[in-house]
XYZ file of C-alpha atoms in Angstrom:
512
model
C 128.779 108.326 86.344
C 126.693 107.396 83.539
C 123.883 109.180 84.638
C 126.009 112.490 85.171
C 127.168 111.955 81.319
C 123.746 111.303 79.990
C 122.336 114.821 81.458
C 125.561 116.593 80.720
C 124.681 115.434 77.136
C 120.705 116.125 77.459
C 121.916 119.818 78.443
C 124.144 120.337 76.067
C 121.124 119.326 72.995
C 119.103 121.482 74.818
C 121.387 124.543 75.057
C 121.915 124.425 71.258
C 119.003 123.611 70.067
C 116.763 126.217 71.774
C 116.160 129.991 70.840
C 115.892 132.680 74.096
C 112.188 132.487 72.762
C 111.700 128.995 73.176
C 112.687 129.070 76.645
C 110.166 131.831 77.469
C 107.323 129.575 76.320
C 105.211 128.365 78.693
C 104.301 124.490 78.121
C 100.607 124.512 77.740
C 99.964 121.439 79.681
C 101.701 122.548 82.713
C 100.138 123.279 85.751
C 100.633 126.085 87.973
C 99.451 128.150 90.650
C 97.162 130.596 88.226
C 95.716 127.901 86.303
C 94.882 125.074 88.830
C 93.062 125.928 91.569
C 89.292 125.990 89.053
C 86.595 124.295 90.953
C 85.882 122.182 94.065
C 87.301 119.013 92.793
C 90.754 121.353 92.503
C 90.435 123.228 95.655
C 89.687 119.182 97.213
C 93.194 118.028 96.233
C 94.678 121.064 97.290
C 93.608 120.622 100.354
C 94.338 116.242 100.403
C 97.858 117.049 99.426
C 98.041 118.936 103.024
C 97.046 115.850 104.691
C 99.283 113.854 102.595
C 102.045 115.592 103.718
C 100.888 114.878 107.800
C 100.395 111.534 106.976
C 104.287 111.163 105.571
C 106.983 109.248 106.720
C 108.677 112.723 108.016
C 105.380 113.597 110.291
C 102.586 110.810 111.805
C 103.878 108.024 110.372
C 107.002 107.939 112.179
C 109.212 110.478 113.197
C 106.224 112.841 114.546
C 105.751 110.047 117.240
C 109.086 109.026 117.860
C 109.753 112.735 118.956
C 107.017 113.369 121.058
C 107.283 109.723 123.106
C 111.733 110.026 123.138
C 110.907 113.621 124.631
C 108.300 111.790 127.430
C 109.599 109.618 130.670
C 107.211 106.833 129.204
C 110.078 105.462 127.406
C 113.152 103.204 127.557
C 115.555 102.068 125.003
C 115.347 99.011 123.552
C 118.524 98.242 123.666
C 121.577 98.242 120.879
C 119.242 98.552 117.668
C 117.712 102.066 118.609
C 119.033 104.308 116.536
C 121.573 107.026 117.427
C 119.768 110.276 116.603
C 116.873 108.775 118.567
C 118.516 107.638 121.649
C 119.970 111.493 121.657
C 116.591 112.620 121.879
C 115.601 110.009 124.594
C 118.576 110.912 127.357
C 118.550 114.251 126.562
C 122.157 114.894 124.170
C 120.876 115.983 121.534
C 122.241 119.103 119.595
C 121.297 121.298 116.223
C 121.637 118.838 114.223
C 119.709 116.253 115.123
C 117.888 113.847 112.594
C 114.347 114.187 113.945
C 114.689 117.986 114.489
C 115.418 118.188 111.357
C 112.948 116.277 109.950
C 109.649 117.411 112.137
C 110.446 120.961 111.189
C 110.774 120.834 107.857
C 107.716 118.433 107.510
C 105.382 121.001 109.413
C 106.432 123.758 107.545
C 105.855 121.762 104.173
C 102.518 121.344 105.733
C 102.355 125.470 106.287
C 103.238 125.802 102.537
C 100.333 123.676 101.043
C 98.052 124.960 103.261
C 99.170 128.358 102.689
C 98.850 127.389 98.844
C 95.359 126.295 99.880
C 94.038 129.528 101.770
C 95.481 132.103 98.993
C 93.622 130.587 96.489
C 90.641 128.931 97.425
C 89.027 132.674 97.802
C 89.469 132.655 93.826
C 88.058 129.443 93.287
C 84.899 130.240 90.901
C 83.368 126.916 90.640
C 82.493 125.903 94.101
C 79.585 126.588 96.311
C 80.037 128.408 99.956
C 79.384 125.620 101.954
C 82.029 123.547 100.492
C 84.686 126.420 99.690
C 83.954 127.280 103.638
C 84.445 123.714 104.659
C 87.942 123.054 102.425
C 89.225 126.407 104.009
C 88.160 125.360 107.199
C 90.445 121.977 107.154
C 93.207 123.711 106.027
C 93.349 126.434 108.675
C 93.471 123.525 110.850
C 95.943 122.403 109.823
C 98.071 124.910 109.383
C 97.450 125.857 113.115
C 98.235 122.415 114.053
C 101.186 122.716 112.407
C 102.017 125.521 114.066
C 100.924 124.188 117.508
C 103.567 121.426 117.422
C 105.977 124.112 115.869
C 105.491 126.586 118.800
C 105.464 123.668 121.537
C 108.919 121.831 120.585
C 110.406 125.211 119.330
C 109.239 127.707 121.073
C 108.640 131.255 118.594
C 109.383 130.099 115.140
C 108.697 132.276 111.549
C 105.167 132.979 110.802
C 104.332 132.610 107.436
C 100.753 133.675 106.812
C 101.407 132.966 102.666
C 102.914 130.837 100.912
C 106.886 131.535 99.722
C 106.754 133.640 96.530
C 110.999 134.372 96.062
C 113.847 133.201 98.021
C 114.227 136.418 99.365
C 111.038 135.574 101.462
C 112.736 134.147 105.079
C 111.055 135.676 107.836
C 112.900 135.771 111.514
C 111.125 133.915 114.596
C 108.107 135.762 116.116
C 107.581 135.049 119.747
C 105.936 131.712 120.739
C 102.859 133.964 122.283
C 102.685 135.489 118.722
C 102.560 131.861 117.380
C 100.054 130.977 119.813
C 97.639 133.335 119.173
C 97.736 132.922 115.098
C 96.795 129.148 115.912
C 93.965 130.652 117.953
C 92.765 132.404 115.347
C 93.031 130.039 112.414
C 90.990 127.794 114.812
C 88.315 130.292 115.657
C 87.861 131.168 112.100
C 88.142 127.019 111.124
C 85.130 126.498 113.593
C 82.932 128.166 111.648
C 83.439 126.241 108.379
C 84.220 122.465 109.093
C 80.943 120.535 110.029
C 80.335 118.286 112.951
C 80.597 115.486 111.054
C 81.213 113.763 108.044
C 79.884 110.835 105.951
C 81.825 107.428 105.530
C 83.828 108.606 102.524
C 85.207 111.600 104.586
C 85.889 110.271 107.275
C 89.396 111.831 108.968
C 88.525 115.342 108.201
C 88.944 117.935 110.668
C 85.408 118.098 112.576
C 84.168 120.769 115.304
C 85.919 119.080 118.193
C 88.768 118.364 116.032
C 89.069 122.376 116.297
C 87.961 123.095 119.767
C 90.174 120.102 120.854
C 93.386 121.840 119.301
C 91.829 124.881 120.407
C 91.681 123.586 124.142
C 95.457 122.420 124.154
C 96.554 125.512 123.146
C 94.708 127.581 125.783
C 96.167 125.041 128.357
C 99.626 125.371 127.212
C 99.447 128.937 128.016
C 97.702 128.450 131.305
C 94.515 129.722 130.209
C 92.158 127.168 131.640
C 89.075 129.189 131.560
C 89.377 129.299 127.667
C 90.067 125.866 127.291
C 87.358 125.190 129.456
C 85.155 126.664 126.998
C 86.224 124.717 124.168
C 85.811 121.377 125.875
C 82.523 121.772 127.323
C 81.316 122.191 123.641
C 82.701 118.866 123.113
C 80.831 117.400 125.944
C 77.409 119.276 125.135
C 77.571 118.418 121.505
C 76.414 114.925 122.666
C 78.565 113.019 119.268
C 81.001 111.641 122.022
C 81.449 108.766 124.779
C 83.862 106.368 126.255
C 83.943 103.257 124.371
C 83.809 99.927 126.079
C 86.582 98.675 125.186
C 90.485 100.089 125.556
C 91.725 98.192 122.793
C 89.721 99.696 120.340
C 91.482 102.827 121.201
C 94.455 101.590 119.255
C 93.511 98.564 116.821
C 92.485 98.946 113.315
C 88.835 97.316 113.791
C 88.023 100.235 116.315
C 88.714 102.905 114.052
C 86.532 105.791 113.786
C 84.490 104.891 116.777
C 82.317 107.190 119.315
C 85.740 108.019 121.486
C 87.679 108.900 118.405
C 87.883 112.565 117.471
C 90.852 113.056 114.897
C 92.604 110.317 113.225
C 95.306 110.171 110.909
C 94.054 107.720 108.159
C 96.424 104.673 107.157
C 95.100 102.272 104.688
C 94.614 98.463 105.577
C 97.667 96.429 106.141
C 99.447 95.466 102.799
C 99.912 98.586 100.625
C 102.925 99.836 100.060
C 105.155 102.462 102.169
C 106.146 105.680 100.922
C 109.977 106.256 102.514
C 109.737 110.097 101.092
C 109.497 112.960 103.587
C 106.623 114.649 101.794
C 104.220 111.576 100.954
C 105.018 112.234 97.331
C 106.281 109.636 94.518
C 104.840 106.853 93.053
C 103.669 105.012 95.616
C 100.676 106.491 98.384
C 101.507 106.549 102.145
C 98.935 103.862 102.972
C 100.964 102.500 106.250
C 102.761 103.504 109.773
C 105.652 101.988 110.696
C 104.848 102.174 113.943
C 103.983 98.908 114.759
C 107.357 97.183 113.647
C 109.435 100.249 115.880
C 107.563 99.441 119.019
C 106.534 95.682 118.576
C 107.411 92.959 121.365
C 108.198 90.801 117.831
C 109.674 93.321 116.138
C 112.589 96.072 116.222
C 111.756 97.342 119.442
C 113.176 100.649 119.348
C 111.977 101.834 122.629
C 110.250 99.924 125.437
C 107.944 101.406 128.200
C 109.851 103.080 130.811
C 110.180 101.285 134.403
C 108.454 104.480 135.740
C 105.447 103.962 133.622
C 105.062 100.040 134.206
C 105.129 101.003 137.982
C 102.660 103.698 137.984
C 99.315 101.329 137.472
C 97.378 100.811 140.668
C 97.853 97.334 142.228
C 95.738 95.507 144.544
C 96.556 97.119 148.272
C 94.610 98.011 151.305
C 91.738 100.464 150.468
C 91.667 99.042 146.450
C 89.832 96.436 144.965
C 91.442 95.385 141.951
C 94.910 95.970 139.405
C 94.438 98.377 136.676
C 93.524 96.298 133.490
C 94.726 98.922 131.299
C 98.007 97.708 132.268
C 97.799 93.858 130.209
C 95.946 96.187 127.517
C 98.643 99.097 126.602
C 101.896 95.785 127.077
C 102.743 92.987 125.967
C 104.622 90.331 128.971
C 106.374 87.343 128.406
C 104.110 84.382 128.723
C 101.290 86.163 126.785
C 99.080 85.398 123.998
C 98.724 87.412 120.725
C 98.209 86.415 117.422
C 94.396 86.303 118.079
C 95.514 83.377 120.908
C 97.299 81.328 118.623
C 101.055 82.415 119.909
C 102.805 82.943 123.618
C 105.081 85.387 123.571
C 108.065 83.905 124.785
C 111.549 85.757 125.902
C 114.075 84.333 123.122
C 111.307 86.126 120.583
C 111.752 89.234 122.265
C 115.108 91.476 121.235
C 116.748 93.816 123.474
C 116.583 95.056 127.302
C 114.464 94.088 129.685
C 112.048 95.878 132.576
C 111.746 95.875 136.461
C 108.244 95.295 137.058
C 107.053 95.248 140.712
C 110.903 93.727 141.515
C 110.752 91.515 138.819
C 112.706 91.618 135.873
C 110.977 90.522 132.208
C 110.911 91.874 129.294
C 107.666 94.153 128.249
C 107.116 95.453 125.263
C 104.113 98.074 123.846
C 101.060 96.488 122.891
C 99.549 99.787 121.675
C 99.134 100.250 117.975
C 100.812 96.811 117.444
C 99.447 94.157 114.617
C 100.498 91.366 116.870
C 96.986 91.032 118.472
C 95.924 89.318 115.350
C 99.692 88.602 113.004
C 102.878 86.200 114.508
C 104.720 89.157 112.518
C 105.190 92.268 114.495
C 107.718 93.417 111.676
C 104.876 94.350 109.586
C 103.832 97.625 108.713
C 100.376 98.553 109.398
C 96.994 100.471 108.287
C 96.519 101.456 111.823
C 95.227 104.578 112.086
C 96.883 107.027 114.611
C 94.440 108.632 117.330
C 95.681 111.917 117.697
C 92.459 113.237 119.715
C 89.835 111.071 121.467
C 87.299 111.735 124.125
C 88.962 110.489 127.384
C 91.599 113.321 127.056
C 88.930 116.036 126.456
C 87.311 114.802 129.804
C 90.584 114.662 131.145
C 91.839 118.072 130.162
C 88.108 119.151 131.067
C 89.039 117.561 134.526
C 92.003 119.610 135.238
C 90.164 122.877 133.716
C 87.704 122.416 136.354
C 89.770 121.810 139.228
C 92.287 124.734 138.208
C 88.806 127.117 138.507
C 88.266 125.609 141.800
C 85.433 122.891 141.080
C 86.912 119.708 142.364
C 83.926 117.680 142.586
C 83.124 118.189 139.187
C 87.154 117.209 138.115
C 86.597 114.173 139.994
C 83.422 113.346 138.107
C 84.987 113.692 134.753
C 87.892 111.576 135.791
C 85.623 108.639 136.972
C 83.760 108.674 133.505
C 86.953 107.677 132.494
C 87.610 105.011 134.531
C 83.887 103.152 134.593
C 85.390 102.202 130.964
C 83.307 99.066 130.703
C 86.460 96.989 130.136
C 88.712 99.051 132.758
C 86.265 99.747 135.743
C 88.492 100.715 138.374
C 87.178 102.354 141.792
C 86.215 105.882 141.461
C 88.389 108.572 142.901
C 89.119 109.312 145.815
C 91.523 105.860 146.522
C 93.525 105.380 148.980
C 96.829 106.476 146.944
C 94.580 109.606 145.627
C 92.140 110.468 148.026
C 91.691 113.753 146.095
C 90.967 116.037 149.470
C 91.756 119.218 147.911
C 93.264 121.015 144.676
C 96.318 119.737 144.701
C 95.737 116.164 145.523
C 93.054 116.543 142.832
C 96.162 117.447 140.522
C 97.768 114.510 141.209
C 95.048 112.339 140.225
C 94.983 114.345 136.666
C 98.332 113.883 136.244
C 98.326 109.917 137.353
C 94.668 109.471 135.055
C 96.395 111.234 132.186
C 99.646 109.477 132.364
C 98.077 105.890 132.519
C 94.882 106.035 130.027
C 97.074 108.231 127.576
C 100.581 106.253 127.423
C 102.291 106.394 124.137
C 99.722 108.174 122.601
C 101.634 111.503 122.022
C 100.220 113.316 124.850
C 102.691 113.221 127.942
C 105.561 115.136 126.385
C 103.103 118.515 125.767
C 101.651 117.769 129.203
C 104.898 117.851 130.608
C 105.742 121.160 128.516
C 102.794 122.670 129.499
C 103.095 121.827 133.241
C 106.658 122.756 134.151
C 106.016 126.248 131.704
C 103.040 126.832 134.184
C 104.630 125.867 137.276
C 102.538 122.906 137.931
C 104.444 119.974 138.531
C 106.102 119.375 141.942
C 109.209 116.997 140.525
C 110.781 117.263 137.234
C 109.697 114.299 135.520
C 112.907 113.849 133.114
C 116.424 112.814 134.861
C 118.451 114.349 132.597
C 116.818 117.670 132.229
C 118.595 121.108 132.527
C 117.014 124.172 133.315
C 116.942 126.979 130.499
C 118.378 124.388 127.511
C 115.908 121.357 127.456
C 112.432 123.112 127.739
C 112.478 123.443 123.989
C 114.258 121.320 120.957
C 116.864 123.475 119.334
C 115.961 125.320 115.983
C 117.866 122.786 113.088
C 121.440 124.062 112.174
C 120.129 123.651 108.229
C 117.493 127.016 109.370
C 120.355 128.892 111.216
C 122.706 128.375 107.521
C 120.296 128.779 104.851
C 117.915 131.434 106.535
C 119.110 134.803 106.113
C 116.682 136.187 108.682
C 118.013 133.640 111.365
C 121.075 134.118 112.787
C 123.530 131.732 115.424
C 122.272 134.194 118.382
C 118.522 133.432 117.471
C 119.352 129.997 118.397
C 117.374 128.490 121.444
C 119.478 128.792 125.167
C 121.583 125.682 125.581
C 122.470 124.951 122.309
């Protein structure tokens, strides 16, 4: 109440005390769109601000992954703590106004906005050279077509806004997905040609080449295109920058960051700054952590678990194999194990929540995968772990499936076993006994098995599983609770159906 009376007052002074001239001054301090955007230093934190925003609490840092894996069959509920909007998402009830709908899509577009901010102005920019004007434009047409990517994959066709909002008469209706598709294509082409291969030390996180042609490749392959996505990845391969690390670990701890498997990363500082709650990655505080390691942790809240499907779909020893899939102790944490850097067994009255079925047994398991725990007691910490959004073993992967869609399976088997000679995995090369890989669609089904088991909870299976069942690949419907025509896509948020005038109820997606 006070504060209402306080403003109510500051109004009031101001009302009397200012002429209709004084409130058409401009304060000369200010900053706006026609004065800010000078030189490169300008045009630089134009274009941080957009990764600021991916970074946020309301994209990478939590919700963006807690969408993707609650939309995958990788994952289980914890049990009583995981939150209602999230275990809508994860059994399929989910309507229009769901939390994480809501927040994804207006955290993407945000990101549209600033890099839309970005790309109108930068071509004024006086003080810069080429080079580095090219490059900044070049990051921010990524990722705006990222942005976009995500938008068209969970939505389906969504607005296109190609400039930034100048009135609030500007709502556009949804173009078609296909239309969305092939503005991301473009933005990418046109990206390629500015962002470098690399970067030094201090830039490190930037959008590189492969960052690009990696986008580029999933969004040929979610419309089926595999000869185009092809392309893209075998530019990856050729550009020689790449390789499978030794070990899996490293995929997902903070000392492996930035390695020679790592493509794109979303940087989080080192453990122990300070986490930014807001949606945009604004206030007073920097987003320097992820919460994911306290959501997921075996010592920790525990949101979601892996799925009983997933535990069950490593290879075990049997006739015709040689060994159990090591990835498996790598990506989960059992009871009985260390962590802690071996100073702690994880023990079951530590553990909260459900349990797993794991080759008839019942334990609990728990994600090991972008959790501190390998080296804190304290899974409840936030981390500086930086989130791998593209690394090399999916490029060979995707490259794998490219080339046995085109009819080369030898060569999809070769990329696959690159994969798995990992020095700390080495598992026996395809064909097995379970995948004996005889012809295009057995082939498939080692893809689909390689993808699901090097990849878990790394934000890949729900667009694979998109992708697959929109291009009549898969030959079972992965999700239980699915329903034809309603849960292919998320439903557009209720808050866009009320306060867009160019949206209407019938615009919604089917099933909602």
């Amino acid at each position: 109440m006070k504060k209402t009376i306080l403003f109510s007052i500051a109004l009031l002074g101001l009302t009397i005390s200012c002429s209709e001239d004084d409130l058409n001054k401009l304060n000369p301090n200010g900053v706006t769109f026609e004065t800010y955007f000078n030189n490169a230093d300008e045009l630089t934190a134009g274009v941080n601000s957009i990764y600021a925003l991916v970074q946020s609490n309301s994209l990478v840092s939590r919700e963006w992954f807690f969408t993707h894996d609650l939309r995958s069959d990788e994952m289980a509920s914890g049990g009583g703590q995981l939150e209602t909007p999230r275990n809508q998402l994860l059994i399929g009830v989910h309507d229009t106004g769901n939390a994480l709908v809501g927040s994804i899509w207006r955290g993407w577009y945000r990101t549209i906005h600033r890099a839309n901010v970005v790309l109108e102005k930068g071509a004024s920019v006086k003080d810069i050279t080429p080079a580095v004007r090219d490059r900044l434009l070049g990051e921010a047409r990524f990722l705006r077509a990222w942005s976009y990517y995500e938008l068209a994959t969970f939505f389906g066709g969504v607005p296109l806004y190609k400039e930034f909002a100048k009135s609030v008469d500007g709502s556009l209706p949804r173009s078609t997905q296909r239309q969305v598709y092939d503005f991301v294509i473009a933005d990418l082409k046109a990206a390629e040609a500015g962002v470098p291969a690399s970067y030094d030390a201090k830039n490190l996180g930037r959008a590189t080449k492969a960052a690009v042609q990696t986008l580029l490749a999933r969004t040929y392959l979610q419309l089926g295109d595999y000869a185009s996505a092809k392309t893209e990845l075998q530019k990856i391969v050729n550009s020689g920058l790449y390789k499978i690390v030794d070990e899996y670990t490293d995929l997902t701890n903070e000392e492996g960051e930035f390695n020679q498997e790592s493509i794109f990363e979303v940087v989080y500082a080192q453990s122990g700054g300070a986490y930014n709650w807001g949606g945009d990655s604004d206030g007073s505080a920097v987003q320097e952590e992820t919460v994911r390691t306290q959501e997921y942790s075996a010592i920790g809240w525990r949101n979601v678990i892996p799925s009983n499907k997933i535990l069950n779909s490593y290879e075990r020893i049997s006739a015709g194999d040689t060994k159990n899939d090591p990835r498996y102790v790598y990506s989960y944490y059992s009871e009985g194990d260390k962590f802690n850097n071996g100073l702690s067994v994880l023990t079951a009255d530590r553990v909260q929540g459900n349990a797993s079925i794991v080759d008839g047994k019942t334990l609990k398991v728990s994600w090991r995968k972008y959790s501190v725990l390998y080296k804190l007691d304290n899974g409840y910490a936030q981390s500086g772990i930086n989130m791998r959004v593209m690394r090399y073993a999916d490029v060979l992967l995707m490259l794998a499936e490219c080339e046995n869609e085109t009819g080369n399976q030898a060569a999809a088997i070769a990329l696959m076993n690159q994969v798995r000679a990992r020095k700390s995995v080495d598992m026996p090369p395809y064909p097995t006994k379970n995948y004996p890989c005889r012809n295009q669609s057995e082939v498939f089904d080692a893809v689909v098995h390689e993808r699901m088991v090097e990849l878990a909870a790394e934000q890949i299976r729900n667009f694979d599983i998109v992708r697959w069942r929109k291009n009549k690949k898969q030959k079972s419907e992965p999700l239980s609770y699915f329903i034809a025509n309603k849960h292919e896509l998320l439903p557009i948020p209720q808050s866009e159906i009320d306060n867009s005038p160019a949206i209407d109820p019938k615009d919604q997606n089917p099933g909602y």
